[in-house]
Coordinates of C-alpha atoms in Angstrom, one line a residue:
X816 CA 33.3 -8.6 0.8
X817 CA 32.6 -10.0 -2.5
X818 CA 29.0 -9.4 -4.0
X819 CA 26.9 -12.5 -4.7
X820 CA 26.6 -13.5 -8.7
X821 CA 22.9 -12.5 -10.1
X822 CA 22.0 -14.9 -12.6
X823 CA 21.3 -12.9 -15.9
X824 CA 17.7 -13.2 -17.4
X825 CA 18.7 -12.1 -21.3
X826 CA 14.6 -12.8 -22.2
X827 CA 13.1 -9.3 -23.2
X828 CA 10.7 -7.9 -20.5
X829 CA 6.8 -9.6 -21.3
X830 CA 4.1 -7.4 -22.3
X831 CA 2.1 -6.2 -19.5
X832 CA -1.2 -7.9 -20.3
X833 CA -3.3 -9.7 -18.3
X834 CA -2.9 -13.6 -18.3
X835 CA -6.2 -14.4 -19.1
X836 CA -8.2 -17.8 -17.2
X837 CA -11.3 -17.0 -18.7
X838 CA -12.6 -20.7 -18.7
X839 CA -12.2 -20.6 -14.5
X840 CA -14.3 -18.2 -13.9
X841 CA -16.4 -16.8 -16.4
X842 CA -20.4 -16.5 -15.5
X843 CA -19.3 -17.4 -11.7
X844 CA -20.7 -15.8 -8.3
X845 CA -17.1 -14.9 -7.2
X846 CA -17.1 -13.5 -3.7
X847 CA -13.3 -11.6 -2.8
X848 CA -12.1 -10.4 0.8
X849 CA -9.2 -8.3 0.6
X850 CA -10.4 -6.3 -2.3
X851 CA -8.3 -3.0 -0.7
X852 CA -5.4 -4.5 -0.5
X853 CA -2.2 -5.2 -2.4
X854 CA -3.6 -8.3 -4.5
X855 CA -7.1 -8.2 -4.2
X856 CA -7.1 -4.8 -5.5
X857 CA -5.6 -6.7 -8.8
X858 CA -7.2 -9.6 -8.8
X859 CA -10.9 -8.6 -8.8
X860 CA -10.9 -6.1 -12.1
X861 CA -9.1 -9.2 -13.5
X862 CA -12.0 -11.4 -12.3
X863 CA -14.8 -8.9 -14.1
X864 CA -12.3 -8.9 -16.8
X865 CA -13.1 -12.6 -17.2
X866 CA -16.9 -12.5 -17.2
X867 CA -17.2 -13.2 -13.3
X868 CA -20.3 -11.8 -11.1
X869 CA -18.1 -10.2 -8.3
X870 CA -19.0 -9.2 -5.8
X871 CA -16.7 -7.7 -2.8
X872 CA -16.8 -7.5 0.9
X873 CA -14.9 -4.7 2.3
X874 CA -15.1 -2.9 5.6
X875 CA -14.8 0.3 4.6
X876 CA -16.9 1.1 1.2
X877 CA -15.5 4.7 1.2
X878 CA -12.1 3.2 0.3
X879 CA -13.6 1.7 -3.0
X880 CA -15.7 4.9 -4.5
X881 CA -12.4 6.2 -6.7
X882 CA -11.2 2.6 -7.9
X883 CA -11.9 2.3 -11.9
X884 CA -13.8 -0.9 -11.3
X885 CA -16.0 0.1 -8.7
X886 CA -19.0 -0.1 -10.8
X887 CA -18.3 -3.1 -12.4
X888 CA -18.9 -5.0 -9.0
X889 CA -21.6 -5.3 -6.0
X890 CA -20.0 -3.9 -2.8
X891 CA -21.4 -5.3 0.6
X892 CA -20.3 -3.7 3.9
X893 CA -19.2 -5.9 6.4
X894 CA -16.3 -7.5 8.6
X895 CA -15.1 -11.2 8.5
X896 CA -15.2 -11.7 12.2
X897 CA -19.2 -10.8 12.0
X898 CA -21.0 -13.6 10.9
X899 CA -24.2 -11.5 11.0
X900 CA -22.5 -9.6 7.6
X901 CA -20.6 -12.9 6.1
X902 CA -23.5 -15.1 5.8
X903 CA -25.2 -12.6 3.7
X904 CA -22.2 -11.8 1.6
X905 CA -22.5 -15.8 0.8
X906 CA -25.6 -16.3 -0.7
X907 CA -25.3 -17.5 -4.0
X908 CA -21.5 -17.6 -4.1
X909 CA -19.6 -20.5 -6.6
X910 CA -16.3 -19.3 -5.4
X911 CA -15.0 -17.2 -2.4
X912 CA -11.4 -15.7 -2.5
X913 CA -9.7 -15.5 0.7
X914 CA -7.1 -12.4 0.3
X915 CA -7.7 -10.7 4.0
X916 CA -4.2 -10.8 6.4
X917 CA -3.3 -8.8 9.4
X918 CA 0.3 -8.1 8.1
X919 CA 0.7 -5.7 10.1
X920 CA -1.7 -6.3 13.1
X921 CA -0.7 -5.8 16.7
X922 CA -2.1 -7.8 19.8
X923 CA -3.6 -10.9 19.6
X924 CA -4.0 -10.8 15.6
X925 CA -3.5 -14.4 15.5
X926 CA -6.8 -14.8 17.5
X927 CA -8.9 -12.5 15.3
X928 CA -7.1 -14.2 12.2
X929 CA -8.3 -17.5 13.2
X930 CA -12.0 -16.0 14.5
X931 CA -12.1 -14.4 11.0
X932 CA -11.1 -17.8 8.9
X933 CA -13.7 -20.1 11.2
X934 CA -16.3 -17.2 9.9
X935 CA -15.7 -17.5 6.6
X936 CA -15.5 -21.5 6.7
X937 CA -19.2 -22.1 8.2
X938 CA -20.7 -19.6 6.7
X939 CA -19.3 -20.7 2.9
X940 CA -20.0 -24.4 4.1
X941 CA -23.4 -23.6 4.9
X942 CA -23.9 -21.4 1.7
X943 CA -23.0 -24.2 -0.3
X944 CA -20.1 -22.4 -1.9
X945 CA -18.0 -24.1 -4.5
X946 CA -14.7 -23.6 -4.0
X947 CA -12.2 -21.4 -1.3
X948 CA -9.2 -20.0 -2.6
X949 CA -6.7 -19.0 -0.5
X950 CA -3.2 -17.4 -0.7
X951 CA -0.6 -17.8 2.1
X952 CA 3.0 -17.6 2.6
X953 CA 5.8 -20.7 2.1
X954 CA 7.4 -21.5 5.0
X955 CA 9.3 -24.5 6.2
X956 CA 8.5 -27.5 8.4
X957 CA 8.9 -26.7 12.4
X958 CA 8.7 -23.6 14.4
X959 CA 7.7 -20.4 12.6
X960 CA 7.4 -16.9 13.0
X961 CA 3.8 -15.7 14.5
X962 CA 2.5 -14.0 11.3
X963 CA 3.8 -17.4 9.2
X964 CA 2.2 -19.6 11.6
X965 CA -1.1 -17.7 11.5
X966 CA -1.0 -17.3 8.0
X967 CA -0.4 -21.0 8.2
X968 CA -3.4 -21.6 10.8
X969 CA -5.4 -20.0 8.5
X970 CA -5.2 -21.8 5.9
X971 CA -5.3 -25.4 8.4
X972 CA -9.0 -23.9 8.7
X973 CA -10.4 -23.3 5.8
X974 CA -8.6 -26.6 4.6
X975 CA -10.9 -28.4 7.2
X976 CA -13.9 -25.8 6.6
X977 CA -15.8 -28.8 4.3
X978 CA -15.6 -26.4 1.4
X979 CA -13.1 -27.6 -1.5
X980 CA -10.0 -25.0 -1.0
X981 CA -7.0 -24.7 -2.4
X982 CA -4.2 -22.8 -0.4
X983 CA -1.4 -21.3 -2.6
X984 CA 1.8 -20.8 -0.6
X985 CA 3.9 -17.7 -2.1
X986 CA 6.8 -16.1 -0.7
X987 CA 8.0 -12.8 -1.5
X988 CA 6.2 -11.2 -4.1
X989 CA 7.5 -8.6 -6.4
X990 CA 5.3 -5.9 -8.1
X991 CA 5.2 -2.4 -8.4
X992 CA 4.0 -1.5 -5.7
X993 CA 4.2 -4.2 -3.3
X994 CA 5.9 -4.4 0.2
X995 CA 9.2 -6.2 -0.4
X996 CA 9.6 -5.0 -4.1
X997 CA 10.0 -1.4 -1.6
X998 CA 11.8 -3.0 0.8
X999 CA 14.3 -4.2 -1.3
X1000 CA 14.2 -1.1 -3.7
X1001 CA 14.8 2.0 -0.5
X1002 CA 17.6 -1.0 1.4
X1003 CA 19.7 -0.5 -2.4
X1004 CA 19.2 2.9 -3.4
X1005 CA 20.0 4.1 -0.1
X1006 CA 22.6 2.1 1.6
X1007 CA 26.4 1.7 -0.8
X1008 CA 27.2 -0.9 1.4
X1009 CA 25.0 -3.6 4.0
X1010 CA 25.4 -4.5 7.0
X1011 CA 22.9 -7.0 7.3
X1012 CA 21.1 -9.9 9.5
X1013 CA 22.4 -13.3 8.6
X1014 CA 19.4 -14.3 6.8
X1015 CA 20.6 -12.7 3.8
X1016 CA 21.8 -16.0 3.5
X1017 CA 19.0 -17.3 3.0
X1018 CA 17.2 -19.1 0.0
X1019 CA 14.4 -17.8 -0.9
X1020 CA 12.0 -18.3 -4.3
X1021 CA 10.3 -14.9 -5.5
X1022 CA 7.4 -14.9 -7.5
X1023 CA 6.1 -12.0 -9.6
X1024 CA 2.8 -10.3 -8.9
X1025 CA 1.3 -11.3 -12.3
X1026 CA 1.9 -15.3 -11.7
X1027 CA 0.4 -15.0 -8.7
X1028 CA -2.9 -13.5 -10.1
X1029 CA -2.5 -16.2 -13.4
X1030 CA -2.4 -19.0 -10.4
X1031 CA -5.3 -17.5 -8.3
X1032 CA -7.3 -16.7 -11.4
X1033 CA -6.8 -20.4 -12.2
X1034 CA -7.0 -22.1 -8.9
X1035 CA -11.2 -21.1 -9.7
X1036 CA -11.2 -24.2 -11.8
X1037 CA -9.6 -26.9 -10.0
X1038 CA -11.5 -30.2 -9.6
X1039 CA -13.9 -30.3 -6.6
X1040 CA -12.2 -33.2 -5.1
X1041 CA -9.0 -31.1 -4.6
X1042 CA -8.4 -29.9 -1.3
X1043 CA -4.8 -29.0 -0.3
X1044 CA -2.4 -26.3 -0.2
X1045 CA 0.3 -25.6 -3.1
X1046 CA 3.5 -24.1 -3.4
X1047 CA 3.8 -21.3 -5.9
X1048 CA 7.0 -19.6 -6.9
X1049 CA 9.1 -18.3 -9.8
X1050 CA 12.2 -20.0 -11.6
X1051 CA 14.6 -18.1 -9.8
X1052 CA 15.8 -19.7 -6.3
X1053 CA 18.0 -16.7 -4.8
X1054 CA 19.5 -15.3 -1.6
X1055 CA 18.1 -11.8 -0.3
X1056 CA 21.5 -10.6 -0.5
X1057 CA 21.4 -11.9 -4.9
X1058 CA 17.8 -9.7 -4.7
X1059 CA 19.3 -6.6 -3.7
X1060 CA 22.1 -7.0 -6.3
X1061 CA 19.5 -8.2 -8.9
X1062 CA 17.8 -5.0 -8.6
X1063 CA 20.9 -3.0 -8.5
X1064 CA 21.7 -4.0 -11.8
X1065 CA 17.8 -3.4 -13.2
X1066 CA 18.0 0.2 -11.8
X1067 CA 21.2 1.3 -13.2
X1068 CA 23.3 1.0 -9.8
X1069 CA 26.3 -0.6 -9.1
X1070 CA 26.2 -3.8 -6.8
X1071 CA 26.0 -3.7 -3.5
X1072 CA 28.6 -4.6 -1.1
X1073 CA 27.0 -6.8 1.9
X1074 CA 28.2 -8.6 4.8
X1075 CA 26.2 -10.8 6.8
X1076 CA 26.7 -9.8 11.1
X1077 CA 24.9 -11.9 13.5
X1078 CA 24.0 -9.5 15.9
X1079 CA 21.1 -8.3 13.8
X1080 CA 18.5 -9.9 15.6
X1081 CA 14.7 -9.8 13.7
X1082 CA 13.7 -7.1 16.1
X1083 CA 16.6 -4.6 15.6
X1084 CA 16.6 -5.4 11.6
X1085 CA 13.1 -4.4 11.5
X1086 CA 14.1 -1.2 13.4
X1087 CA 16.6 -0.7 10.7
X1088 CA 14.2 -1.1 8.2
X1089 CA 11.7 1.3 9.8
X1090 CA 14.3 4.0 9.1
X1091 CA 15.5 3.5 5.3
X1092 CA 12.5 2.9 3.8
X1093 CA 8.9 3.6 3.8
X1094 CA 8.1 0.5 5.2
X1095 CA 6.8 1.0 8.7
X1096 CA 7.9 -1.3 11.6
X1097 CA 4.5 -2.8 12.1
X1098 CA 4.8 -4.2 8.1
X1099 CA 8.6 -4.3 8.8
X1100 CA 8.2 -7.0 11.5
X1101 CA 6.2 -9.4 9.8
X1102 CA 8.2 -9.4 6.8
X1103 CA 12.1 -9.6 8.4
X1104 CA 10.2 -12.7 10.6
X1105 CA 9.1 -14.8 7.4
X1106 CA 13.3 -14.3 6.3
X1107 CA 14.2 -15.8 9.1
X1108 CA 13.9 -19.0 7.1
X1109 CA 14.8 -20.6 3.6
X1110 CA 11.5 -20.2 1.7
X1111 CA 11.7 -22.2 -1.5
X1112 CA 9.1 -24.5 -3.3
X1113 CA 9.2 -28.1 -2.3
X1114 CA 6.8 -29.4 -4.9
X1115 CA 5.1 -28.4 -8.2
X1116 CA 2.3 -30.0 -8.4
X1117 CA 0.0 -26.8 -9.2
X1118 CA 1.2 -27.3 -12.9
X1119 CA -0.9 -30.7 -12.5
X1120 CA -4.0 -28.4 -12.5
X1121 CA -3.4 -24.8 -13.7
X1122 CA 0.0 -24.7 -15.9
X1123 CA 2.0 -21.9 -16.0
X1124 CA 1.6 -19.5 -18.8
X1125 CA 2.8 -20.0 -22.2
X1126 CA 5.4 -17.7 -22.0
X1127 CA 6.7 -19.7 -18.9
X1128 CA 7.0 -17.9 -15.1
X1129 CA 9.2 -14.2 -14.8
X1130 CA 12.7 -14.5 -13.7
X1131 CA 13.5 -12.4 -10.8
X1132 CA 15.2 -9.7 -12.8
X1133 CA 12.3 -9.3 -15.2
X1134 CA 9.7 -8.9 -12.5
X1135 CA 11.6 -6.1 -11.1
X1136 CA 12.0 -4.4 -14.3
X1137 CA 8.9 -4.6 -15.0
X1138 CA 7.9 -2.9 -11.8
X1139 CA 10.5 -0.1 -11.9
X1140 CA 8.8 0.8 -15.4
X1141 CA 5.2 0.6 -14.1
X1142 CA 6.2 2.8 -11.3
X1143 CA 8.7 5.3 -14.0
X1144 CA 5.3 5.4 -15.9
X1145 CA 2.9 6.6 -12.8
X1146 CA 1.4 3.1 -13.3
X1147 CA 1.7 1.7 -9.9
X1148 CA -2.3 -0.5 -10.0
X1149 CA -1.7 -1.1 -6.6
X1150 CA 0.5 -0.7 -3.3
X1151 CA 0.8 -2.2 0.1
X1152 CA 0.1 1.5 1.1
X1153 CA -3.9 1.3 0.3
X1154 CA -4.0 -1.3 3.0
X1155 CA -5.1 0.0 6.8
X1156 CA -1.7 1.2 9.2
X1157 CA -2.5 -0.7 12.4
X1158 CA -3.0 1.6 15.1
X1159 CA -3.8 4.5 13.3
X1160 CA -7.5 6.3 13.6
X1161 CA -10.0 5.0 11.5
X1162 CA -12.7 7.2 12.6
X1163 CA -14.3 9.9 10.1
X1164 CA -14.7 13.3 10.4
X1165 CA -17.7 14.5 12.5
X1166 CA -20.1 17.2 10.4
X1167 CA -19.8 20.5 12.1
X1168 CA -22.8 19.9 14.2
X1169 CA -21.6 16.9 15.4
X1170 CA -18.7 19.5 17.1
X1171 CA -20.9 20.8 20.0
X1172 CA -19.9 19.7 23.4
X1173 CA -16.7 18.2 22.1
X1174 CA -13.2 19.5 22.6
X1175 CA -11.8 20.4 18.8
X1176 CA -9.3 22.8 17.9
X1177 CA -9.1 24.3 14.3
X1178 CA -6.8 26.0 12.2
X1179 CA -8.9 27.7 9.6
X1180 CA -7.4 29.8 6.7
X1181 CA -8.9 31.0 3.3
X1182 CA -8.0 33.5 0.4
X1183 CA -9.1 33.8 -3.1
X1184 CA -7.1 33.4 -5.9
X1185 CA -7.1 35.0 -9.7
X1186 CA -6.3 31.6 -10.9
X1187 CA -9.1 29.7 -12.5
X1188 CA -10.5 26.2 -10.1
X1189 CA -9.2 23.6 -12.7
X1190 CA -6.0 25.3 -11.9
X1191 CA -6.1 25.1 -8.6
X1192 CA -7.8 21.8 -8.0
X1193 CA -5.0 20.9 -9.9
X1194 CA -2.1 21.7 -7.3
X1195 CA -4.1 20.4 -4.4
X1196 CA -4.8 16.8 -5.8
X1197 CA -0.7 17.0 -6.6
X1198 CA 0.0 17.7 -3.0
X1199 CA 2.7 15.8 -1.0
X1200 CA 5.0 12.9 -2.2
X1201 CA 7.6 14.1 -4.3
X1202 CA 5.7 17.1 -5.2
X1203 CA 6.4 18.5 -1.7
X1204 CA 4.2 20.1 0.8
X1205 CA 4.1 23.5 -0.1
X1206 CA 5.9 25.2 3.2
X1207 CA 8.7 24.9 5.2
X1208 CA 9.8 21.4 4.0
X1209 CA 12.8 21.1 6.9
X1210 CA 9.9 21.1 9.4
X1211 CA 7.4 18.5 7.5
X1212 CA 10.8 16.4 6.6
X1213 CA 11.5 16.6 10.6
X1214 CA 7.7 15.6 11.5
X1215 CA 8.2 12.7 9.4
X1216 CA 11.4 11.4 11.0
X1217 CA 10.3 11.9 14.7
X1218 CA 7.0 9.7 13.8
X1219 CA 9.1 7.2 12.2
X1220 CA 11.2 6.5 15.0
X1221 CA 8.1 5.6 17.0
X1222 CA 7.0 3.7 14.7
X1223 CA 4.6 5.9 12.2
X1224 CA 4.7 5.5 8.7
X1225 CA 6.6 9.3 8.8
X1226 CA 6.7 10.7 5.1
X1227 CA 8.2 8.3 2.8
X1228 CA 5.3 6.2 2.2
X1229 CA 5.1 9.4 -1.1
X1230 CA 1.5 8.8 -3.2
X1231 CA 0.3 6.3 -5.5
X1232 CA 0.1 8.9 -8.6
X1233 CA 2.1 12.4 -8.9
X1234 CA -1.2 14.0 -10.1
X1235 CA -3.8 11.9 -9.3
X1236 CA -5.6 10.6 -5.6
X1237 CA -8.6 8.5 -5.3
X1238 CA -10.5 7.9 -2.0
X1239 CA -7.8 5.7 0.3
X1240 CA -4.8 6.3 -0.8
X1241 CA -1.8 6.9 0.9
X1242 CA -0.6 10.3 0.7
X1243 CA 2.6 10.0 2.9
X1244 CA 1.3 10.1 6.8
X1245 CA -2.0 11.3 5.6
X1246 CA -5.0 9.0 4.0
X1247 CA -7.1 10.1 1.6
X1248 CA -10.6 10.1 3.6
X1249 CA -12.7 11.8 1.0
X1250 CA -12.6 13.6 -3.0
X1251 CA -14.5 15.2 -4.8
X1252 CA -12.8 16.1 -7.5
X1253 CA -12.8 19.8 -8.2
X1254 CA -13.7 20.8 -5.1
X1255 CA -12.6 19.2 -2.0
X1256 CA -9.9 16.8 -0.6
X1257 CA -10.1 15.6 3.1
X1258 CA -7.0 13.8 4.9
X1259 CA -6.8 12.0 7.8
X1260 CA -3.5 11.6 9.5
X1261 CA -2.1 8.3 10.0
X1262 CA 1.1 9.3 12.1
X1263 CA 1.4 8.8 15.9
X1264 CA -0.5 12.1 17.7
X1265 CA -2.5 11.7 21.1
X1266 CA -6.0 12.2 19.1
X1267 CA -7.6 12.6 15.5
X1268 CA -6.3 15.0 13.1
X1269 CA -7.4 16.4 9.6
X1270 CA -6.5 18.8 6.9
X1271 CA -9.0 19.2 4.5
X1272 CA -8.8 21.8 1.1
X1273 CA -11.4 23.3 -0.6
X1274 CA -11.5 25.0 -3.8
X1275 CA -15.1 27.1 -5.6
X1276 CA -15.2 29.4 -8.3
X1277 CA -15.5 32.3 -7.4
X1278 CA -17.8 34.7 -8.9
X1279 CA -16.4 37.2 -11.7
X1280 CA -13.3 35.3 -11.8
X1281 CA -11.0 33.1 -10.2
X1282 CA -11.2 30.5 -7.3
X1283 CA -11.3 30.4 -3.8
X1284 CA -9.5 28.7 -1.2
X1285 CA -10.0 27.0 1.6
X1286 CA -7.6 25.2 4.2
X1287 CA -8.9 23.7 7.9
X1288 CA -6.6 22.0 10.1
X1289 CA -8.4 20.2 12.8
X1290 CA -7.5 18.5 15.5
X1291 CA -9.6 16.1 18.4
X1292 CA -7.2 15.9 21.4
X1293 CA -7.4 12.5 23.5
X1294 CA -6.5 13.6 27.4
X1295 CA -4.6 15.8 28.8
X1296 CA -1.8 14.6 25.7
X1297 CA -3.7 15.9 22.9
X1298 CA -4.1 19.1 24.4
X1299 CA -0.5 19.6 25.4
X1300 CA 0.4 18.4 21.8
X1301 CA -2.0 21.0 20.1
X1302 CA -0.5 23.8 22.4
X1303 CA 3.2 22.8 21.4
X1304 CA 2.7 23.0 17.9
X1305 CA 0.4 26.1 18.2
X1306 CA 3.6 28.4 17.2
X1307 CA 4.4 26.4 14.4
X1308 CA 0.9 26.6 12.5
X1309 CA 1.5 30.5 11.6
X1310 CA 4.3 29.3 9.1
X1311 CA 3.4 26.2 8.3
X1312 CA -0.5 26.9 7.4
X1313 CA 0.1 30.2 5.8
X1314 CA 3.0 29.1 4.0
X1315 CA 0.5 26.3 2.8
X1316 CA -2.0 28.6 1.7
X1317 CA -0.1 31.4 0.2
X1318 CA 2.3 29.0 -2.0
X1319 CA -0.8 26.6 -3.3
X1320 CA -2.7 29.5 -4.4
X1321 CA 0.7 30.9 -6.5
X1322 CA 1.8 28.2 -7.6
X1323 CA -1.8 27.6 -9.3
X1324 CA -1.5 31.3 -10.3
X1325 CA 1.8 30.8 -12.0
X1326 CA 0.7 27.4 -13.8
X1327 CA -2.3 29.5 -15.3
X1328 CA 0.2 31.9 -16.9
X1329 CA 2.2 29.5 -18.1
X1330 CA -0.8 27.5 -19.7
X1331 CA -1.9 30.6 -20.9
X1332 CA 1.6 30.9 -23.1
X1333 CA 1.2 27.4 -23.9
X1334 CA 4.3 26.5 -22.0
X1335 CA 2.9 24.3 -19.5
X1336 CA 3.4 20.8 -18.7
X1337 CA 1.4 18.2 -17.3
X1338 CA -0.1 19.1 -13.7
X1339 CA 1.2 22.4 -14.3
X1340 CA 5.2 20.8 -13.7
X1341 CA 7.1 23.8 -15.5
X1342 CA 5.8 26.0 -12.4
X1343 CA 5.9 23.5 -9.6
X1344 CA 10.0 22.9 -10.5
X1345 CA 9.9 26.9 -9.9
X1346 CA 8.5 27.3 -7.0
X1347 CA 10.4 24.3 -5.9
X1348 CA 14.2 26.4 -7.0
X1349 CA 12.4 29.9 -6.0
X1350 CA 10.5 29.5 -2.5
X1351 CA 11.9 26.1 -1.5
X1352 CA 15.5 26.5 -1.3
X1353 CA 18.1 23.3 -0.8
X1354 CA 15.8 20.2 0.0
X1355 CA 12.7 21.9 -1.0
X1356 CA 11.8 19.0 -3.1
X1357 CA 12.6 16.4 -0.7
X1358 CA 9.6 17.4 1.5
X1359 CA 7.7 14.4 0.4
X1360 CA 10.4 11.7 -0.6

């Protein structure tokens, strides 16, 4: 079957710069929700950037202690289905920023979506707050999907809230980074040839990440007596199938063969998805239901109130360009991986004390090492993604499948950074639960186990010389389950643990020696590749990817 025609974009890629609105809000009280996720984490440096007084309401603070604006903003704890924690957060607010969706919720997220949106409405109408501004998705008239018709219901809400709003309406958004940019990218590196639902038929208008933070940036500024919802979207109008081809010929690959079958219903393409890329099936679902229909811009009239930038919208093919070199550079701001996994524990790790009269079982392992701590710290902050897991990568590469088809996010979700992790981050099924830098990194495991797991690292000098190391597995079984699973694995914790242990601590050893000949790369690279060819064998490096 014939490949569709991509429509060339001959422009030169734009500098990477931020569009600047500083007029909108410049020495504004700007409250943002949904300042861990994929946007919000861009949009509010952007805001401080612009002389706003932000301040962010986040669940979890934890998540925000690593993030290079963090000090730059006022944090307040709190949940938007609590008034007793949103009223406060709205005292003194000009403009509130609406950027919190359950995209990949489970159970009645429509309910709590719609408790969390009448929240936010009374309390900004009773704080006397300027101006909401909200992003949601374009859809069509008629029936939608559920997540389309809550994002939709959402917006209905704070539309009748009393509070001027303005409701952008994007569809797929492309960014280093974000959900569909992956989606997209895994579906055409991986597959020569797709099979694939009808609806990559479908029209649908992509917008790049950085016009979608000019628009929101500018929406600040709109005239009070505006209250309505606008479409947003970039120049190119395109079908899935024309996406997928488009990116092919950004990333050097050769187009993709596709043929459209009917008997991929939403539910068995999200399945599909689950398995070839690091999307998981809860984000999966949400995002193969809004393709269900042709999601295109049916009027303009934002450019009556915030114009687009001088240098006019990105075409398709430079947004994804654009993105493939952020994420070639190790420049990846932010991803849909810093959001929550629904389902997964949330709960932190008790103190030790906190142990007694609990069931816990531990793994606990420790050596020292002749290499020097900054060495060491070193290879544990590089841990995971493509840089592997340090032991037996057929059984962590196994692990990962088995909790992907369940569901789990399994091990592709990789890592932000190659040498870097701040507090949140993704670190394929783990999260980043707490850093300190130099000394100790704690993760908590987002895959699908019958209880709470751990692994956390620690590294101290030791004295005369050298470092020493620290690794502690630990596990809280729920029921009769999580004791089974513990006693299954048991075997497998000799190899995989010590393995762990004994390869961190040489490959730190052997990046010393090569720094100390002034051979060594970056993140100590020359003797990572080593131990990759050396102790890995075939697919060593793949333990991650």
């Amino acid at each position: 079957m014939a490949t569709d025609p991509v429509p060339s974009d001959p422009r030169p890629a734009a500098d990477p710069v931020v569009r600047e609105n500083d007029g909108a809000v410049a020495r504004r009280r700007v409250l943002v929700t949904g300042s861990t996720g994929y946007i919000g984490g861009r949009l509010t440096p952007r805001l401080v950037a612009a002389g706003a007084d932000v301040r962010v309401l986040v669940r979890s603070p934890g998540k925000l202690v690593d993030v290079p604006w963090a000090g730059d903003v006022e944090v307040v704890e709190g949940d938007l289905t609590d008034a007793s924690t949103v009223r406060p957060a709205m005292e003194g607010v000009d403009v509130v920023y609406y950027l919190a969706h359950a995209m990949g919720g489970r159970g009645d997220f429509e309910a709590a979506e719609a408790e969390a949106a009448h929240t936010v409405a009374d309390a900004a109408r009773e704080a006397g707050v300027g101006r909401i501004v909200y992003l949601g998705g374009l859809h069509p008239e008629g029936e939608l999907s559920k997540h389309l018709q809550s994002r939709k219901e959402v917006g209905d809400i704070l539309l009748a809230s009393g509070v001027p709003t303005v409701a952008l309406q994007a569809g797929v958004v492309i960014g280093s980074g974000s959900a569909s940019f992956e989606m997209i990218r895994h579906l055409t590196d991986v597959l020569p040839y797709m099979p694939a639902p009808k609806w990559v038929r479908n029209q649908i208008q992509p917008i790049a990440v950085r016009d979608v933070l000019h628009y929101l940036l500018g929406a600040a500024d709109v005239p009070a007596d505006v209250n309505r919802t606008f479409d947003i979207g970039g120049p190119d109008v395109l079908r899935y199938g024309q996406m997928m081809n488009g990116y092919a010929l950004e990333a050097g690959l050769k187009q993709r063969p596709i043929a459209s079958l009917p008997v991929f219903t939403p539910w068995l393409a999200s399945q599909w998805v689950n398995l070839v890329t690091p999307v998981p099936r809860a984000l999966a679902v949400p995002i193969i239901a809004s393709l269900q229909y042709d999601c295109v811009v049916h009027e303009n009239d934002i450019d009556q109130y915030v114009p687009a930038p001088a240098e006019g919208l990105l075409r398709y093919r430079q947004a994804v360009r654009l993105a493939l070199q952020r994420e070639k550079d190790g420049e990846v701001e932010t991803s849909w991986q810093d959001s929550s996994v629904s389902g997964a524990p949330s709960d932190l790790l008790p103190s030790d004390p906190d142990w007694s009269g609990h069931i816990v079982y531990t793994d606990d392992r420790e050596t020292d090492s002749t290499a020097p701590p900054e060495e060491l710290w070193k290879v544990v902050e590089s841990i995971g993604g493509e840089n592997g897991w340090y032991s037996f990568p057929l059984a962590w590469a196994a692990r990962g499948w088995m909790d992907r088809l369940v569901g789990g996010v399994g091990l592709q979700r990789g890592r932000r950074s190659r040498s870097t992790l701040r507090a949140g981050d993704a670190l394929d099924w783990w999260r980043v639960e707490k850093i300190e830098r130099g000394h100790l990194l704690r993760l908590r495991a987002e895959m699908k186990v019958p209880g709470g797991a751990w692994l956390e690292m620690t590294v101290t000098p030791r004295e005369g010389g050298g470092s020493h190391y620290r690794q502690r597995a630990v596990f809280f079984p729920q029921g009769l389950g999580g004791r089974l699973y513990w006693f299954a694995i048991l075997p497998f914790h000799g190899v995989i643990f010590s393995g762990m242990l004994e390869r961190i601590t040489a490959t730190a050893e052997r990046d010393a020696a090569a720094a100390s000949h002034g051979d060594d790369l970056p993140g100590g690279q020359a003797a990572r590749e080593a131990r990759v060819t050396a102790d890995d064998g075939p697919g060593g490096s793949a333990a991650g990817s």
